[in-house]
Short mmCIF file of C-alpha atoms and ligand atoms in Angstrom, two decimals:
data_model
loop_
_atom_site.label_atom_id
_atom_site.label_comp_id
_atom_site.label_asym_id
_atom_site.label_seq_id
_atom_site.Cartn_x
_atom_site.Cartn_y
_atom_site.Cartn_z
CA UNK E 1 5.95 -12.94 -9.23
CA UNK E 2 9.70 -12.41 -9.16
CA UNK E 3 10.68 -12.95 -5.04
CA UNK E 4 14.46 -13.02 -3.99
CA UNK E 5 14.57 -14.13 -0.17
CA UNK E 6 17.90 -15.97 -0.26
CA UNK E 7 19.11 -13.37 2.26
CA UNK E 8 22.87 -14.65 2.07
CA UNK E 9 23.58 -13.75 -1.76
CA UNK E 10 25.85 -11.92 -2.32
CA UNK E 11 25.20 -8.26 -3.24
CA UNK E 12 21.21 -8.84 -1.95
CA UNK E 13 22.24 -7.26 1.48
CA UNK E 14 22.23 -3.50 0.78
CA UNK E 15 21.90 -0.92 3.45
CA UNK E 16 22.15 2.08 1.47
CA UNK E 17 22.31 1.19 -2.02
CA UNK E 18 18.96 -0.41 -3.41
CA UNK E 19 19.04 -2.90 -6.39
CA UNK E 20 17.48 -1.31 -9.48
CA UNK E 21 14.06 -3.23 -8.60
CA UNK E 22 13.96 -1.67 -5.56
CA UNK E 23 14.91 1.72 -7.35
CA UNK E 24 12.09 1.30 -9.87
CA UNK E 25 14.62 2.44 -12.56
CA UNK E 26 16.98 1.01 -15.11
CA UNK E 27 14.68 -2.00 -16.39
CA UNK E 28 11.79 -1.48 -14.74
CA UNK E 29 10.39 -4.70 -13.38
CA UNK E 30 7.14 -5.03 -15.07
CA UNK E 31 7.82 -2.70 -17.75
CA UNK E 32 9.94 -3.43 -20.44
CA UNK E 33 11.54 -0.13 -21.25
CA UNK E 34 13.76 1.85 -19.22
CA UNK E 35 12.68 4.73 -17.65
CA UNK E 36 15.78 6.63 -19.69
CA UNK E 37 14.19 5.82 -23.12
CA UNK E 38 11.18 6.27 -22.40
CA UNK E 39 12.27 10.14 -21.14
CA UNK E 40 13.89 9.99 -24.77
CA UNK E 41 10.30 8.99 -26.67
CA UNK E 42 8.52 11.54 -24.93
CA UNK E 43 11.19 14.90 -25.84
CA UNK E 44 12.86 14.94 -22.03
CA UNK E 45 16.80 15.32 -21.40
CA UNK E 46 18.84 15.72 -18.54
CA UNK E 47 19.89 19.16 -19.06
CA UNK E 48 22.19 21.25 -16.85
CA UNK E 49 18.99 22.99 -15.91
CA UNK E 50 16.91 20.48 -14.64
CA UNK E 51 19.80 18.97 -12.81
CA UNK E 52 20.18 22.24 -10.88
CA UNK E 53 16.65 22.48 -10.39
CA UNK E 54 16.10 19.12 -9.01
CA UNK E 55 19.50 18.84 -7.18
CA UNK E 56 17.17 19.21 -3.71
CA UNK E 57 15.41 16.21 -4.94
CA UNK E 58 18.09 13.55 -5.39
CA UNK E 59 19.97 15.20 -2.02
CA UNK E 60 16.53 13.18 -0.20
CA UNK E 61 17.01 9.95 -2.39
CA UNK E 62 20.60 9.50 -2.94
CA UNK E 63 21.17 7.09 -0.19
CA UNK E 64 18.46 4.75 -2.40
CA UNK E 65 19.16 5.44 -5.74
CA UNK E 66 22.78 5.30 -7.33
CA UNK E 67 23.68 8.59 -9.21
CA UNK E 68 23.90 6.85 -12.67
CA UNK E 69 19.85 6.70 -12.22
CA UNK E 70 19.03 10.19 -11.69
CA UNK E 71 19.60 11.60 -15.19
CA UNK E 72 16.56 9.10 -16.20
CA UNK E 73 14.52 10.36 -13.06
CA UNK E 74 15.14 13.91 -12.93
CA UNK E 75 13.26 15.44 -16.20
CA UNK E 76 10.14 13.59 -15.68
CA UNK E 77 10.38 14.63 -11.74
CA UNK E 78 10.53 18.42 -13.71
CA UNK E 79 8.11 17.88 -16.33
CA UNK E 80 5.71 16.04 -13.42
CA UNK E 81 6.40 19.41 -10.83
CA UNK E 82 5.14 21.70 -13.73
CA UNK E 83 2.06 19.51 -14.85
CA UNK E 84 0.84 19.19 -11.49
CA UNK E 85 0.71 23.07 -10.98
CA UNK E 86 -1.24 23.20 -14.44
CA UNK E 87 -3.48 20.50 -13.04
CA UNK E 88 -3.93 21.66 -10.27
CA UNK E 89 -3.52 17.96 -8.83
CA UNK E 90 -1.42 16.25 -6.01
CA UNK E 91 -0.02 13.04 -6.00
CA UNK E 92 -0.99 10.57 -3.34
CA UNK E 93 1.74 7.92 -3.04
CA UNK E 94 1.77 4.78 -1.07
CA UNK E 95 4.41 3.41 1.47
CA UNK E 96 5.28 0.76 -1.55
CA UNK E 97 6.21 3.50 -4.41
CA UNK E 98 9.58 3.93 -4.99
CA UNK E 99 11.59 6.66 -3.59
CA UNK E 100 11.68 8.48 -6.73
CA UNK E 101 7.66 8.89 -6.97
CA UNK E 102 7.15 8.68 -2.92
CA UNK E 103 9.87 11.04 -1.96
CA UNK E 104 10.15 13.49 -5.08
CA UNK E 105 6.67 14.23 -6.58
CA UNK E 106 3.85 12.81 -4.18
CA UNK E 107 2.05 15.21 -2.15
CA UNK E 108 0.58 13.16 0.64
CA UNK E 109 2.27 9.77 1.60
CA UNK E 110 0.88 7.22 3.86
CA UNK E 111 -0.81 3.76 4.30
CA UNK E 112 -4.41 3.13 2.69
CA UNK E 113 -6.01 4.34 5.57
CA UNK E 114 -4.22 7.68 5.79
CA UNK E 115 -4.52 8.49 2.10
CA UNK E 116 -8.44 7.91 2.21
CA UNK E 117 -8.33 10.69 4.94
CA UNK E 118 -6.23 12.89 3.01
CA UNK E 119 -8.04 12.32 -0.17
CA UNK E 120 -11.41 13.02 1.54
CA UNK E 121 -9.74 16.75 2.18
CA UNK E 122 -7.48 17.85 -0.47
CA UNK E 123 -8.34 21.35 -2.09
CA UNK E 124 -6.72 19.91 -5.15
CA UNK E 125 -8.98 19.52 -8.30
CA UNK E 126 -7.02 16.43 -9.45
CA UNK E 127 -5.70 13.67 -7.54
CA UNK E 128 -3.40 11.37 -9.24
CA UNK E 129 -3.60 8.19 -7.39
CA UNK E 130 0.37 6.83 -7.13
CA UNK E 131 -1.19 2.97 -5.95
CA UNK E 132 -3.67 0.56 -6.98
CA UNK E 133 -6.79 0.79 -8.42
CA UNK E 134 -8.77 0.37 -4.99
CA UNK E 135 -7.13 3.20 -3.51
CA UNK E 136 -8.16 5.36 -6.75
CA UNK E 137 -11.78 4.07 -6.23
CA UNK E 138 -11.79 5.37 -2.80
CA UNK E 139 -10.30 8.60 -3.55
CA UNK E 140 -12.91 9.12 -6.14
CA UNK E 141 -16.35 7.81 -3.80
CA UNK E 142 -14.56 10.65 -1.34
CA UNK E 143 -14.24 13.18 -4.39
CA UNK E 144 -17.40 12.51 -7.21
CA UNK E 145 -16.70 16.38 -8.06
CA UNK E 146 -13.13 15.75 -9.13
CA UNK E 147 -10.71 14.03 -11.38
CA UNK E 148 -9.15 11.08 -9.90
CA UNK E 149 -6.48 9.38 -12.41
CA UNK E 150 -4.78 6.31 -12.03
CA UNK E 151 -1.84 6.18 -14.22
CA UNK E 152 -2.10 2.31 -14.86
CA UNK E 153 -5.16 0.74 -15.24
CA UNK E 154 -3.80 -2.94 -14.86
CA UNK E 155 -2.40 -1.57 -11.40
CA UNK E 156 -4.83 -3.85 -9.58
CA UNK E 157 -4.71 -6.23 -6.32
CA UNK E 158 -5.17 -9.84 -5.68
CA UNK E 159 -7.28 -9.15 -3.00
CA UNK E 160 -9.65 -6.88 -4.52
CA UNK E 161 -9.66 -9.42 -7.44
CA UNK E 162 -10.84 -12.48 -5.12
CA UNK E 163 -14.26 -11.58 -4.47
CA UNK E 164 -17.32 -9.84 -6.77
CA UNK E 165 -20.33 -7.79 -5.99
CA UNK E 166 -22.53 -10.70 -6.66
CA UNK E 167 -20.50 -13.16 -4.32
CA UNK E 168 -20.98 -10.66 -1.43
CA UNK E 169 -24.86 -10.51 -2.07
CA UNK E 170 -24.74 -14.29 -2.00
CA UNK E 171 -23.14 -13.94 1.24
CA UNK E 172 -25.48 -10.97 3.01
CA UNK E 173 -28.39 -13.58 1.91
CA UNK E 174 -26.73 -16.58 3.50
CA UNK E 175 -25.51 -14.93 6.68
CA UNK E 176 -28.79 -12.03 7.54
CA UNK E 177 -28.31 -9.62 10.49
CA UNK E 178 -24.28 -10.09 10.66
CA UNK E 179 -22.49 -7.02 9.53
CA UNK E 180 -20.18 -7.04 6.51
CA UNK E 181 -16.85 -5.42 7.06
CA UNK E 182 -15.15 -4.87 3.79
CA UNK E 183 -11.18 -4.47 3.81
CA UNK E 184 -10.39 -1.16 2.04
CA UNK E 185 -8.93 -3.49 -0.67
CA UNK E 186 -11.93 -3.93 -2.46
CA UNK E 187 -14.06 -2.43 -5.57
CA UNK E 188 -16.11 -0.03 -5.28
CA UNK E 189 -19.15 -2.35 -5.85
CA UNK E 190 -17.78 -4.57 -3.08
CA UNK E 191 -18.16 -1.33 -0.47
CA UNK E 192 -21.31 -0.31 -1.93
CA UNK E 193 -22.59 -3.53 -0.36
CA UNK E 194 -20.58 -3.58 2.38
CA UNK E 195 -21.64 -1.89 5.86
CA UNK E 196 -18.11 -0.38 6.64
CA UNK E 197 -14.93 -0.55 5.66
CA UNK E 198 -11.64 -1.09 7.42
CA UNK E 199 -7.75 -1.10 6.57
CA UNK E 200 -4.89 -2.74 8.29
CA UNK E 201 -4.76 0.26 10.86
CA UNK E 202 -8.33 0.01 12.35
CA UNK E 203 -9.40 -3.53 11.37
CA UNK E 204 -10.06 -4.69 15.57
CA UNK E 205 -11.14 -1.26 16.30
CA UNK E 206 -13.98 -1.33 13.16
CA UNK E 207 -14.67 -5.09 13.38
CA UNK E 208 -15.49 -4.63 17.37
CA UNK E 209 -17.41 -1.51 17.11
CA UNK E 210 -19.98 -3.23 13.39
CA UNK E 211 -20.27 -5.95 16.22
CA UNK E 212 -21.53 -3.94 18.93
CA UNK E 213 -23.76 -1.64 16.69
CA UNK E 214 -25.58 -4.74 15.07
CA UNK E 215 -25.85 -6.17 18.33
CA UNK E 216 -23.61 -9.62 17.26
CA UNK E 217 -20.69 -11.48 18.35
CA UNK E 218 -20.02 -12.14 14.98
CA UNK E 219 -18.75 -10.52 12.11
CA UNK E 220 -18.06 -10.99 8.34
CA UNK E 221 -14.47 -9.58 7.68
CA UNK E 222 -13.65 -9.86 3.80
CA UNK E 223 -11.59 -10.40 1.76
CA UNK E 224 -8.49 -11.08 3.00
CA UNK E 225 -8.39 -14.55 4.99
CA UNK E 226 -4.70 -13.99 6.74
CA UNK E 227 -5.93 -10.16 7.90
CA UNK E 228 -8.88 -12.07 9.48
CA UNK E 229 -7.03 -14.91 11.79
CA UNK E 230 -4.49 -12.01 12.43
CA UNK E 231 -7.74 -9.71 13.88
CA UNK E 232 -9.33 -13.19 15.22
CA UNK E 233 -6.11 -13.24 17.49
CA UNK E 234 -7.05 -10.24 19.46
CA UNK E 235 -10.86 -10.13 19.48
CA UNK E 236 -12.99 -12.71 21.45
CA UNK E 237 -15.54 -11.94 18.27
CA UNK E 238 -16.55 -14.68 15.93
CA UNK E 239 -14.81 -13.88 12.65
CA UNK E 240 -15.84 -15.30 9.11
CA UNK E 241 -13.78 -14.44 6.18
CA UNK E 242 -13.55 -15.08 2.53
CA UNK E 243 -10.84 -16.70 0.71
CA UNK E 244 -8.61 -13.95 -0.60
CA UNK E 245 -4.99 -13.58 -0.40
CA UNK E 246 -2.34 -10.70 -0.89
CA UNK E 247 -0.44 -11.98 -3.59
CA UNK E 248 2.66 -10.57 -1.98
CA UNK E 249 2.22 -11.44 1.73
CA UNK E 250 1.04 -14.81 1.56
CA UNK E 251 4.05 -15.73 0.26
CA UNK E 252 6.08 -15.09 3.34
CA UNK E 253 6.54 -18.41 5.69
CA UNK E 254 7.69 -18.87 8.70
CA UNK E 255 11.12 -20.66 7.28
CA UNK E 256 11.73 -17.04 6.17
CA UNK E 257 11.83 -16.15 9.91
CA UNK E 258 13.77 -18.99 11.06
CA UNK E 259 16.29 -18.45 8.44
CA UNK E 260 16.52 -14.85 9.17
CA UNK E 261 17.19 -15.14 12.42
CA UNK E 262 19.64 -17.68 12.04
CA UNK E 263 21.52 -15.46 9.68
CA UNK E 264 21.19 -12.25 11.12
CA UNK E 265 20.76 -12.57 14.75
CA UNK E 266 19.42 -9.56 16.84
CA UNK E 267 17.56 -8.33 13.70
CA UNK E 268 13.83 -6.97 14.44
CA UNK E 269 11.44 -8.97 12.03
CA UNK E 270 8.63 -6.46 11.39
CA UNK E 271 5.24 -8.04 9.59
CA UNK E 272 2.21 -6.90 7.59
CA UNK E 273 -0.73 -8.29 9.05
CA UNK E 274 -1.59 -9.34 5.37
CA UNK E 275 0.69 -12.12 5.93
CA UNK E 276 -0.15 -15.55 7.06
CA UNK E 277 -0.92 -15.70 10.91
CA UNK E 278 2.25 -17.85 12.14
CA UNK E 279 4.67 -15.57 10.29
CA UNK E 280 2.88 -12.76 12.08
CA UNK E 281 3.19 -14.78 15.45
CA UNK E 282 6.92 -15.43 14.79
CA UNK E 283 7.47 -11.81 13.85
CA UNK E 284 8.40 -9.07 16.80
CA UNK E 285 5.92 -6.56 15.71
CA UNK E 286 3.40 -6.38 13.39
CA UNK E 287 0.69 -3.21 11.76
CA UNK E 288 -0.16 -1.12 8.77
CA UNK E 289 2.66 -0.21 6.33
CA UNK E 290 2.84 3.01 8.54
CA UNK E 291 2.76 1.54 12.03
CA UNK E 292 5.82 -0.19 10.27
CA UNK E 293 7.44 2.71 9.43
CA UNK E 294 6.88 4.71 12.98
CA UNK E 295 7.87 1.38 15.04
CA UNK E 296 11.29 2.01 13.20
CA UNK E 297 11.05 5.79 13.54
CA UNK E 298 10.91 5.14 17.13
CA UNK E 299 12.46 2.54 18.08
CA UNK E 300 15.26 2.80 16.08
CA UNK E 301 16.66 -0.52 15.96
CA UNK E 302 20.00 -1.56 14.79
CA UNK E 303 18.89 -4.08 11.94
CA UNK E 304 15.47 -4.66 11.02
CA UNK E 305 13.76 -6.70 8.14
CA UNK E 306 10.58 -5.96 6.82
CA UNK E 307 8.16 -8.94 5.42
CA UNK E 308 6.57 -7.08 3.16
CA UNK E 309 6.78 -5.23 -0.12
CA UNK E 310 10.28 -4.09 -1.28
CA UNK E 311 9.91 -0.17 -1.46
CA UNK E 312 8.96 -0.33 2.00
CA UNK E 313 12.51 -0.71 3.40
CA UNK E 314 13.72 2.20 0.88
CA UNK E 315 11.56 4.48 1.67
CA UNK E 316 12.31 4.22 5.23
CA UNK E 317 15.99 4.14 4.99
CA UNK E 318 15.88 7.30 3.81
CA UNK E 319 13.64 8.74 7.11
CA UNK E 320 16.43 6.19 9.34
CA UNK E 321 19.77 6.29 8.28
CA UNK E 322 21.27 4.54 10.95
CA UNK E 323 19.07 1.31 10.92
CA UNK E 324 20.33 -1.72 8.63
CA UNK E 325 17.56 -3.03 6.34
CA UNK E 326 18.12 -6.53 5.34
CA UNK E 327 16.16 -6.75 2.31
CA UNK E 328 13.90 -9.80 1.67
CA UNK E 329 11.98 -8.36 -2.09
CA UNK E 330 9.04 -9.69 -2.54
CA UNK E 331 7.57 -6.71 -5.26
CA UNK E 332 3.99 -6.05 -5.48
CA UNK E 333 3.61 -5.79 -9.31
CA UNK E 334 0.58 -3.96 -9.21
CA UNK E 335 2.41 -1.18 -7.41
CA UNK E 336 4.87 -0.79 -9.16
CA UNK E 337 2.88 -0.50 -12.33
CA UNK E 338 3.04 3.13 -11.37
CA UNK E 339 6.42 4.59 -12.52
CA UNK E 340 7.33 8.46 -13.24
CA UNK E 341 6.76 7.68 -17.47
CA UNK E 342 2.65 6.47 -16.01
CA UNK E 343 2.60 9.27 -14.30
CA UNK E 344 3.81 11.64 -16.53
CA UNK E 345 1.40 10.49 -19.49
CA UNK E 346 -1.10 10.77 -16.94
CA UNK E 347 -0.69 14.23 -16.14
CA UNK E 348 -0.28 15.37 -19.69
CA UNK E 349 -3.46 13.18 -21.14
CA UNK E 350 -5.45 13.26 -18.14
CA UNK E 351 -5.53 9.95 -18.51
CA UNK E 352 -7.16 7.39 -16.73
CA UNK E 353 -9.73 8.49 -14.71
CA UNK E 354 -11.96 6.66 -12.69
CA UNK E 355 -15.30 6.70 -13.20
CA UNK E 356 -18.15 5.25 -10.81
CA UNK E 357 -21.84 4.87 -11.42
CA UNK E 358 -23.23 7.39 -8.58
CA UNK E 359 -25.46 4.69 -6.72
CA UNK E 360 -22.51 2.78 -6.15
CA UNK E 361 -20.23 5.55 -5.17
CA UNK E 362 -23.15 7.18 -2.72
CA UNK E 363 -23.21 3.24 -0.50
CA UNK E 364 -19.38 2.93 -1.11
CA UNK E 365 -18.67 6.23 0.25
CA UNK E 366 -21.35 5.31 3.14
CA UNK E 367 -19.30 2.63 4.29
CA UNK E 368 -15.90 4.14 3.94
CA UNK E 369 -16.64 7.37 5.95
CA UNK E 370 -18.31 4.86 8.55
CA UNK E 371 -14.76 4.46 8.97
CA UNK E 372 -13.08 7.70 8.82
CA UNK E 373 -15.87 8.87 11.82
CA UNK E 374 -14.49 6.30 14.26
CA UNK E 375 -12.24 8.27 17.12
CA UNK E 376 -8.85 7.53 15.55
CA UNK E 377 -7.76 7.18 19.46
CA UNK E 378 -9.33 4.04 19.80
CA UNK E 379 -7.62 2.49 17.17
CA UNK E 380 -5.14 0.14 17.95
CA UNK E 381 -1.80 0.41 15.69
CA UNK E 382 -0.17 -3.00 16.31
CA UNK E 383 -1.24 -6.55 15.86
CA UNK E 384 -0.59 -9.29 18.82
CA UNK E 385 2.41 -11.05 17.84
CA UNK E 386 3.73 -14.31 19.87
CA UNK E 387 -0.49 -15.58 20.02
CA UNK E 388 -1.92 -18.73 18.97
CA UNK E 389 -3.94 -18.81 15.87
CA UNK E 390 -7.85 -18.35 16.96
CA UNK E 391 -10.38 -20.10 14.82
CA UNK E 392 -11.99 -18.13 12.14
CA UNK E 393 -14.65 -19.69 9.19
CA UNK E 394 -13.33 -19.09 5.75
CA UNK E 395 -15.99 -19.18 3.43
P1 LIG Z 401 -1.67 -0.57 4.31
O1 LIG Z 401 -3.06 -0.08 4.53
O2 LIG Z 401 -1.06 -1.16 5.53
O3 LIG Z 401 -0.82 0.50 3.72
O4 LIG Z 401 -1.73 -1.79 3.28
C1 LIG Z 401 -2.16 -1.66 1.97
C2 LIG Z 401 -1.72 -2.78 1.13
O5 LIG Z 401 -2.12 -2.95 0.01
C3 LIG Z 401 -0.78 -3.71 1.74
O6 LIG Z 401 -0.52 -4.73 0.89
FE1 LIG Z 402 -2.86 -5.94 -3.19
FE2 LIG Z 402 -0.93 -7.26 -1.97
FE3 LIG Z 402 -0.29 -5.53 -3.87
FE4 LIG Z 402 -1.21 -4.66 -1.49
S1 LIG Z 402 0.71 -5.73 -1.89
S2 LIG Z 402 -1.85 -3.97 -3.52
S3 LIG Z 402 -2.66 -6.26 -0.99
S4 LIG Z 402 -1.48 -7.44 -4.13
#
């Protein structure tokens, strides 16, 4: 898992120009071949056409992506524009794309929780899924009568990975009568046993309200051990949790912070509750990758640094021009398995979609639109920062 967080290097403090990691372009991280030959193996140029055509496009991106990227970028963003009106699809991109797929050809942008909403009403009869196989689950339990593609198939998640169907019916059998709240990044099989799901935006909010409907002070929050002391913090519920870890997040320490703010003081530190409950306590605000993005939107801070995935800060440099990003990278290489070539082949092949045995999607989709019926008022957007760790059982 490539990770730069020596913050002091030079050239890794950018606050308009993103390294070509953070661009997804030139040699793409976790795909050997640049995106410009692989536009040459599949027949597309940078003509004086398409760079008329998509001159709108880069005019939203150029403060991310050097010029000398765009000719690679721009006919697939072409070729992807016509294919989706073939297709009739959209693209649903989230916050950790890069600017190229999240700005130029997604459709509906947001964290997991607002994608599941969208993808639960989209007209569209295809839905390309620009994220991780969970998310493309969940779009298809919301959508059985459409075509859901995900244009990687290893585009996976460490999370999801860290816990099976058959681990969670060991656990319903050990722990009868306490409700099982699944973390949106899970299989589908996971959800199907689950009894609702949650995401980073509503995990108190969903947590408190399987408590009070099974009548328990206690609930099983899965996977993800760091999301579950960071909702243990502001819930006077009994929380057990499972083992798994965001390969991404976890990696984050609270050194990070000190160092930060030693080099760069005044700086907002801004954390994903995925990471490990001290960094989240040392942070100055924490949420969802879009309570992230509106806590800069309205705060608009002078320098901020975001502990979490690298696209993040590009993609909202582009909605904030005036704020500073100081740019820890720590990539998600699951995410950003999805690149424009993925995409493109998936368009043109209608390649890969997801398929889920209906059982499994009917008790999935149960427990996901337990969540998308909770009053989205009540939801709380922010995590406590500054608290103590509470105690929570990891299984
Ligand atoms: P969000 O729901 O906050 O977008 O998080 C999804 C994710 O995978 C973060 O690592
Ligand atoms: Fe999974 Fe972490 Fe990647 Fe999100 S950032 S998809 S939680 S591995």
């Amino acid at each position: 898992m490539p990770r730069i967080i020596d913050l002091t290097a030079p050239g890794r403090r950018t606050t308009t120009g993103s390294t070509p990691a953070q661009a997804g372009v030139g040699l793409h991280p976790f795909n050997d071949e640049s995106l410009a030959s692989a536009g040459r193996r599949r027949g597309l140029t940078f003509t004086p056409e398409i760079a008329a055509a998509t001159a709108h496009h880069y005019d939203r991106i150029r403060a991310v992506v050097p010029p000398v990227e765009w000719p690679a970028m721009a006919p697939f963003i072409h070729a992807i524009e016509a294919l989706k009106r073939e297709r009739d699809a959209v693209v649903l991109a989230h916050n950790y794309m890069t600017p190229d797929i999240f700005t130029c050809i997604s459709d509906i942008r947001g964290d997991s929780l607002q994608l599941a909403r969208e993808a639960a009403r989209t007209p569209a009869r295809t839905i390309v899924q620009a994220g991780v196989r969970f998310m493309a689950e969940t779009s298809k339990m919301l959508n059985m009568d459409k075509t859901v593609l995900l244009p990687e198939l290893h585009a996976g998640c460490s999370l999801a990975a860290s816990i099976s169907a058959r681990d969670v019916g060991l656990i319903k059998d050990a722990y009868p009568g306490i409700p099982i709240v699944a973390y949106v990044n899970t299989c589908a099989e996971v959800k199907s046993l689950s009894d609702v799901c949650c995401t980073s935006s509503n995990a108190v909010q969903v947590c408190e309200w399987a408590a009070k409907e099974w009548g328990t002070d206690t609930v099983i929050l899965l996977p993800d051990e760091f999301l579950a002391r960071n909702v243990a913090t502001m819930t006077k519920l009994n929380i057990i949790s499972w083992h798994g870890r965001c390969e991404v997040h976890e990696t984050f320490s609270t050194s990070d912070i000190a160092e930060i703010r030693k080099s760069y003081p005044g700086a907002l530190i801004l954390a994903h509750p995925e990471c490990p409950q001290e960094v989240v306590s040392a942070a100055d605000y924490a949420g969802s990758t879009s309570a992230l993005a509106s806590f800069v939107e309205e705060r608009n801070p002078k320098q901020v640094v975001l502990l979490t995935e690298c696209s993040m800060s590009d993609n909202i440099a582009i909605a904030n021009p005036t704020v500073d990003f100081i740019r820890p990278c720590n990539l998600c290489r699951h995410m950003k398995a999805i690149t424009l070539a993925s995409i493109y082949d998936a368009l043109v092949d209608m390649r890969h979609a997801i398929t889920l045995c209906e059982d499994v999607a009917r008790r999935g989709r149960a427990a996901i639109e337990r969540m998308l019926d909770l009053p989205q008022h009540g939801a709380r957007r922010d995590f406590a920062v500054g608290q103590p760790g509470a105690s929570v059982r990891v299984i």
